[in-house]
Amino acid sequence: MDNYKIIHFESNPIRIKKITNTLFSTNAKFKNKLHSICDIYVKSNFYFKPDNSDIEVYKSDMNKPIIMRNCGLNYMKGLRLENIEFVETDYIYPSGKMVSKKAEAYYNMVSIKYVMLEYNKEENIEYVKLIKHSRLDAYIKGTNVKKYNLKVNNDNYKVIIKE
């Protein structure tokens, strides 16, 4: 078990804007709620000293199942294990910056854990052969476990290897 690397995927910051015309936008209420959480986080870090202990409060508000589902954040867009199976999101967290007294709200997505079997990097693309973390014990025992070949573009996502 020691020679297997645990990995997860993390998105680059994704900009979220407030939806003003809620008549034609589905789930605008939840997207605006997500925007307001990120916006308050950015403003509180700018006007008050940044305190990392507060991020857990924002993360718990952002990761409520109703917000995740209605904002379409259950899966990481653009990362597919297979044709119909996407990489699942474990949690999201806020980020952002202040630009001339206006907050630019962003959020980052972090995937569930996977076990890396092979890794190859070429320029801006990473090729990863992996299995699901929940199937690691079965893989060690020699049971036939489904392996996935994943191509990750570094423009959108990063592969985080845990030591």
PDB file of C-alpha atoms in Angstrom:
ATOM      1  CA  MET A   1       0.000   0.000   0.000  1.00  0.00           C
ATOM      2  CA  ASP A   2       2.988   2.262   0.524  1.00  0.00           C
ATOM      3  CA  ASN A   3       4.083   2.442  -3.101  1.00  0.00           C
ATOM      4  CA  TYR A   4       0.737   3.710  -4.450  1.00  0.00           C
ATOM      5  CA  LYS A   5       0.299   7.467  -4.768  1.00  0.00           C
ATOM      6  CA  ILE A   6      -2.987   9.072  -3.734  1.00  0.00           C
ATOM      7  CA  ILE A   7      -3.975  11.883  -6.088  1.00  0.00           C
ATOM      8  CA  HIS A   8      -6.828  14.270  -6.656  1.00  0.00           C
ATOM      9  CA  PHE A   9      -7.575  16.886  -9.270  1.00  0.00           C
ATOM     10  CA  GLU A  10      -7.975  20.583  -8.618  1.00  0.00           C
ATOM     11  CA  SER A  11      -9.449  23.116 -11.008  1.00  0.00           C
ATOM     12  CA  ASN A  12      -7.997  26.498 -11.745  1.00  0.00           C
ATOM     13  CA  PRO A  13     -10.071  29.332 -10.249  1.00  0.00           C
ATOM     14  CA  ILE A  14     -13.456  29.579 -11.980  1.00  0.00           C
ATOM     15  CA  ARG A  15     -15.080  33.017 -12.120  1.00  0.00           C
ATOM     16  CA  ILE A  16     -18.654  33.302 -10.921  1.00  0.00           C
ATOM     17  CA  LYS A  17     -20.797  36.352 -11.640  1.00  0.00           C
ATOM     18  CA  LYS A  18     -24.071  37.462 -10.140  1.00  0.00           C
ATOM     19  CA  ILE A  19     -27.061  36.738 -12.353  1.00  0.00           C
ATOM     20  CA  THR A  20     -29.221  39.846 -12.597  1.00  0.00           C
ATOM     21  CA  ASN A  21     -31.882  38.575 -14.997  1.00  0.00           C
ATOM     22  CA  THR A  22     -33.327  35.637 -13.065  1.00  0.00           C
ATOM     23  CA  LEU A  23     -36.372  35.199 -15.292  1.00  0.00           C
ATOM     24  CA  PHE A  24     -34.647  33.140 -17.991  1.00  0.00           C
ATOM     25  CA  SER A  25     -31.861  31.585 -15.944  1.00  0.00           C
ATOM     26  CA  THR A  26     -32.575  28.288 -14.270  1.00  0.00           C
ATOM     27  CA  ASN A  27     -31.216  27.881 -10.759  1.00  0.00           C
ATOM     28  CA  ALA A  28     -30.214  31.557 -10.583  1.00  0.00           C
ATOM     29  CA  LYS A  29     -31.113  31.625  -6.907  1.00  0.00           C
ATOM     30  CA  PHE A  30     -28.470  29.018  -6.078  1.00  0.00           C
ATOM     31  CA  LYS A  31     -25.822  30.479  -8.389  1.00  0.00           C
ATOM     32  CA  ASN A  32     -26.346  33.893  -6.791  1.00  0.00           C
ATOM     33  CA  LYS A  33     -26.037  32.283  -3.353  1.00  0.00           C
ATOM     34  CA  LEU A  34     -22.715  30.732  -4.401  1.00  0.00           C
ATOM     35  CA  HIS A  35     -21.599  34.101  -5.767  1.00  0.00           C
ATOM     36  CA  SER A  36     -22.518  35.900  -2.556  1.00  0.00           C
ATOM     37  CA  ILE A  37     -20.563  33.392  -0.416  1.00  0.00           C
ATOM     38  CA  CYS A  38     -17.443  33.835  -2.587  1.00  0.00           C
ATOM     39  CA  ASP A  39     -17.956  37.603  -2.695  1.00  0.00           C
ATOM     40  CA  ILE A  40     -18.189  37.891   1.103  1.00  0.00           C
ATOM     41  CA  TYR A  41     -15.080  35.713   1.452  1.00  0.00           C
ATOM     42  CA  VAL A  42     -13.046  37.980  -0.859  1.00  0.00           C
ATOM     43  CA  LYS A  43     -14.242  41.168   0.815  1.00  0.00           C
ATOM     44  CA  SER A  44     -13.604  39.859   4.317  1.00  0.00           C
ATOM     45  CA  ASN A  45     -10.061  38.842   3.368  1.00  0.00           C
ATOM     46  CA  PHE A  46      -9.421  42.260   1.822  1.00  0.00           C
ATOM     47  CA  TYR A  47     -10.886  44.524   4.491  1.00  0.00           C
ATOM     48  CA  PHE A  48      -9.875  42.373   7.443  1.00  0.00           C
ATOM     49  CA  LYS A  49      -6.723  40.375   7.842  1.00  0.00           C
ATOM     50  CA  PRO A  50      -6.853  36.988   6.099  1.00  0.00           C
ATOM     51  CA  ASP A  51      -7.605  34.243   8.568  1.00  0.00           C
ATOM     52  CA  ASN A  52      -7.536  30.683   7.244  1.00  0.00           C
ATOM     53  CA  SER A  53      -9.693  29.384  10.095  1.00  0.00           C
ATOM     54  CA  ASP A  54     -12.706  31.161   8.579  1.00  0.00           C
ATOM     55  CA  ILE A  55     -12.481  29.295   5.269  1.00  0.00           C
ATOM     56  CA  GLU A  56     -14.155  26.247   6.838  1.00  0.00           C
ATOM     57  CA  VAL A  57     -17.300  28.304   7.451  1.00  0.00           C
ATOM     58  CA  TYR A  58     -17.438  29.363   3.803  1.00  0.00           C
ATOM     59  CA  LYS A  59     -16.664  25.841   2.598  1.00  0.00           C
ATOM     60  CA  SER A  60     -19.490  24.364   4.654  1.00  0.00           C
ATOM     61  CA  ASP A  61     -21.951  26.871   3.177  1.00  0.00           C
ATOM     62  CA  MET A  62     -20.730  26.305  -0.383  1.00  0.00           C
ATOM     63  CA  ASN A  63     -20.736  22.515  -0.205  1.00  0.00           C
ATOM     64  CA  LYS A  64     -24.352  22.024   0.718  1.00  0.00           C
ATOM     65  CA  PRO A  65     -25.799  19.348  -1.592  1.00  0.00           C
ATOM     66  CA  ILE A  66     -28.590  21.599  -2.876  1.00  0.00           C
ATOM     67  CA  ILE A  67     -26.097  24.260  -4.027  1.00  0.00           C
ATOM     68  CA  MET A  68     -23.691  21.711  -5.526  1.00  0.00           C
ATOM     69  CA  ARG A  69     -26.472  19.964  -7.453  1.00  0.00           C
ATOM     70  CA  ASN A  70     -28.301  23.065  -8.707  1.00  0.00           C
ATOM     71  CA  CYS A  71     -25.094  24.832  -9.782  1.00  0.00           C
ATOM     72  CA  GLY A  72     -23.913  21.737 -11.651  1.00  0.00           C
ATOM     73  CA  LEU A  73     -20.808  21.229  -9.520  1.00  0.00           C
ATOM     74  CA  ASN A  74     -21.169  17.512  -8.697  1.00  0.00           C
ATOM     75  CA  TYR A  75     -18.785  16.608 -11.516  1.00  0.00           C
ATOM     76  CA  MET A  76     -15.692  18.299 -12.886  1.00  0.00           C
ATOM     77  CA  LYS A  77     -16.518  19.437 -16.403  1.00  0.00           C
ATOM     78  CA  GLY A  78     -14.036  18.310 -19.022  1.00  0.00           C
ATOM     79  CA  LEU A  79     -12.580  15.419 -16.993  1.00  0.00           C
ATOM     80  CA  ARG A  80     -14.052  12.059 -17.962  1.00  0.00           C
ATOM     81  CA  LEU A  81     -13.012   8.672 -16.728  1.00  0.00           C
ATOM     82  CA  GLU A  82     -14.968   7.038 -19.540  1.00  0.00           C
ATOM     83  CA  ASN A  83     -17.653   8.008 -22.021  1.00  0.00           C
ATOM     84  CA  ILE A  84     -20.410   8.529 -19.449  1.00  0.00           C
ATOM     85  CA  GLU A  85     -18.465   8.592 -16.187  1.00  0.00           C
ATOM     86  CA  PHE A  86     -17.119  11.927 -14.951  1.00  0.00           C
ATOM     87  CA  VAL A  87     -14.625  12.742 -12.205  1.00  0.00           C
ATOM     88  CA  GLU A  88     -16.668  13.499  -9.080  1.00  0.00           C
ATOM     89  CA  THR A  89     -16.208  16.684  -7.064  1.00  0.00           C
ATOM     90  CA  ASP A  90     -15.393  16.188  -3.392  1.00  0.00           C
ATOM     91  CA  TYR A  91     -15.684  19.831  -2.343  1.00  0.00           C
ATOM     92  CA  ILE A  92     -15.319  23.405  -3.571  1.00  0.00           C
ATOM     93  CA  TYR A  93     -13.708  26.342  -1.826  1.00  0.00           C
ATOM     94  CA  PRO A  94     -13.803  30.112  -2.391  1.00  0.00           C
ATOM     95  CA  SER A  95     -11.073  32.325  -3.773  1.00  0.00           C
ATOM     96  CA  GLY A  96     -10.852  35.670  -5.503  1.00  0.00           C
ATOM     97  CA  LYS A  97      -9.294  39.092  -5.494  1.00  0.00           C
ATOM     98  CA  MET A  98     -10.205  42.734  -5.133  1.00  0.00           C
ATOM     99  CA  VAL A  99      -9.960  44.901  -8.230  1.00  0.00           C
ATOM    100  CA  SER A 100     -10.474  48.629  -7.627  1.00  0.00           C
ATOM    101  CA  LYS A 101     -12.838  48.176  -4.675  1.00  0.00           C
ATOM    102  CA  LYS A 102     -14.821  45.453  -6.449  1.00  0.00           C
ATOM    103  CA  ALA A 103     -14.586  41.812  -5.540  1.00  0.00           C
ATOM    104  CA  GLU A 104     -13.931  39.270  -8.273  1.00  0.00           C
ATOM    105  CA  ALA A 105     -15.368  36.034  -6.893  1.00  0.00           C
ATOM    106  CA  TYR A 106     -13.897  32.682  -7.880  1.00  0.00           C
ATOM    107  CA  TYR A 107     -14.264  29.119  -6.672  1.00  0.00           C
ATOM    108  CA  ASN A 108     -12.000  26.092  -7.031  1.00  0.00           C
ATOM    109  CA  MET A 109     -13.143  22.486  -7.346  1.00  0.00           C
ATOM    110  CA  VAL A 110     -11.337  19.514  -5.770  1.00  0.00           C
ATOM    111  CA  SER A 111     -12.077  15.942  -6.853  1.00  0.00           C
ATOM    112  CA  ILE A 112     -12.422  12.814  -4.785  1.00  0.00           C
ATOM    113  CA  LYS A 113      -9.305  10.697  -4.188  1.00  0.00           C
ATOM    114  CA  TYR A 114      -7.889   8.329  -6.764  1.00  0.00           C
ATOM    115  CA  VAL A 115      -4.901   5.984  -6.775  1.00  0.00           C
ATOM    116  CA  MET A 116      -2.285   6.666  -9.440  1.00  0.00           C
ATOM    117  CA  LEU A 117      -0.777   3.637 -11.166  1.00  0.00           C
ATOM    118  CA  GLU A 118       1.162   5.354 -13.972  1.00  0.00           C
ATOM    119  CA  TYR A 119       2.011   8.969 -14.722  1.00  0.00           C
ATOM    120  CA  ASN A 120       3.446  10.649 -17.811  1.00  0.00           C
ATOM    121  CA  LYS A 121       3.750  14.358 -18.596  1.00  0.00           C
ATOM    122  CA  GLU A 122       4.231  15.872 -22.026  1.00  0.00           C
ATOM    123  CA  GLU A 123       4.380  19.674 -22.305  1.00  0.00           C
ATOM    124  CA  ASN A 124       1.001  20.941 -21.084  1.00  0.00           C
ATOM    125  CA  ILE A 125      -0.807  17.578 -20.871  1.00  0.00           C
ATOM    126  CA  GLU A 126      -0.591  14.923 -18.159  1.00  0.00           C
ATOM    127  CA  TYR A 127      -1.502  11.295 -18.800  1.00  0.00           C
ATOM    128  CA  VAL A 128      -2.579   9.383 -15.704  1.00  0.00           C
ATOM    129  CA  LYS A 129      -3.555   5.740 -15.295  1.00  0.00           C
ATOM    130  CA  LEU A 130      -5.641   5.413 -12.146  1.00  0.00           C
ATOM    131  CA  ILE A 131      -8.186   3.460 -10.136  1.00  0.00           C
ATOM    132  CA  LYS A 132     -10.766   4.664  -7.677  1.00  0.00           C
ATOM    133  CA  HIS A 133      -9.512   5.012  -4.097  1.00  0.00           C
ATOM    134  CA  SER A 134     -12.379   2.882  -2.763  1.00  0.00           C
ATOM    135  CA  ARG A 135     -11.166  -0.058  -4.918  1.00  0.00           C
ATOM    136  CA  LEU A 136      -7.534  -0.006  -3.696  1.00  0.00           C
ATOM    137  CA  ASP A 137      -7.931  -2.934  -1.274  1.00  0.00           C
ATOM    138  CA  ALA A 138      -9.451  -5.092  -4.003  1.00  0.00           C
ATOM    139  CA  TYR A 139      -6.624  -4.135  -6.378  1.00  0.00           C
ATOM    140  CA  ILE A 140      -3.994  -5.110  -3.786  1.00  0.00           C
ATOM    141  CA  LYS A 141      -5.686  -8.485  -3.241  1.00  0.00           C
ATOM    142  CA  GLY A 142      -5.487  -9.173  -6.969  1.00  0.00           C
ATOM    143  CA  THR A 143      -9.143  -8.727  -7.837  1.00  0.00           C
ATOM    144  CA  ASN A 144      -9.884  -7.424 -11.306  1.00  0.00           C
ATOM    145  CA  VAL A 145     -10.399  -3.654 -10.863  1.00  0.00           C
ATOM    146  CA  LYS A 146     -11.338  -1.220 -13.608  1.00  0.00           C
ATOM    147  CA  LYS A 147      -8.429   1.026 -14.598  1.00  0.00           C
ATOM    148  CA  TYR A 148      -8.950   4.413 -16.190  1.00  0.00           C
ATOM    149  CA  ASN A 149      -6.665   6.266 -18.585  1.00  0.00           C
ATOM    150  CA  LEU A 150      -7.121   9.987 -18.121  1.00  0.00           C
ATOM    151  CA  LYS A 151      -5.733  12.866 -20.150  1.00  0.00           C
ATOM    152  CA  VAL A 152      -5.544  16.089 -18.109  1.00  0.00           C
ATOM    153  CA  ASN A 153      -5.027  19.466 -19.767  1.00  0.00           C
ATOM    154  CA  ASN A 154      -3.075  21.771 -17.432  1.00  0.00           C
ATOM    155  CA  ASP A 155      -4.949  24.843 -18.671  1.00  0.00           C
ATOM    156  CA  ASN A 156      -8.033  23.783 -16.691  1.00  0.00           C
ATOM    157  CA  TYR A 157      -6.976  21.270 -14.037  1.00  0.00           C
ATOM    158  CA  LYS A 158      -3.957  20.291 -11.937  1.00  0.00           C
ATOM    159  CA  VAL A 159      -2.999  16.841 -10.722  1.00  0.00           C
ATOM    160  CA  ILE A 160      -2.182  17.033  -7.004  1.00  0.00           C
ATOM    161  CA  ILE A 161      -0.050  14.128  -5.756  1.00  0.00           C
ATOM    162  CA  LYS A 162      -0.233  13.553  -2.012  1.00  0.00           C
ATOM    163  CA  GLU A 163       2.896  12.252  -0.348  1.00  0.00           C
TER     164      GLU A 163
END
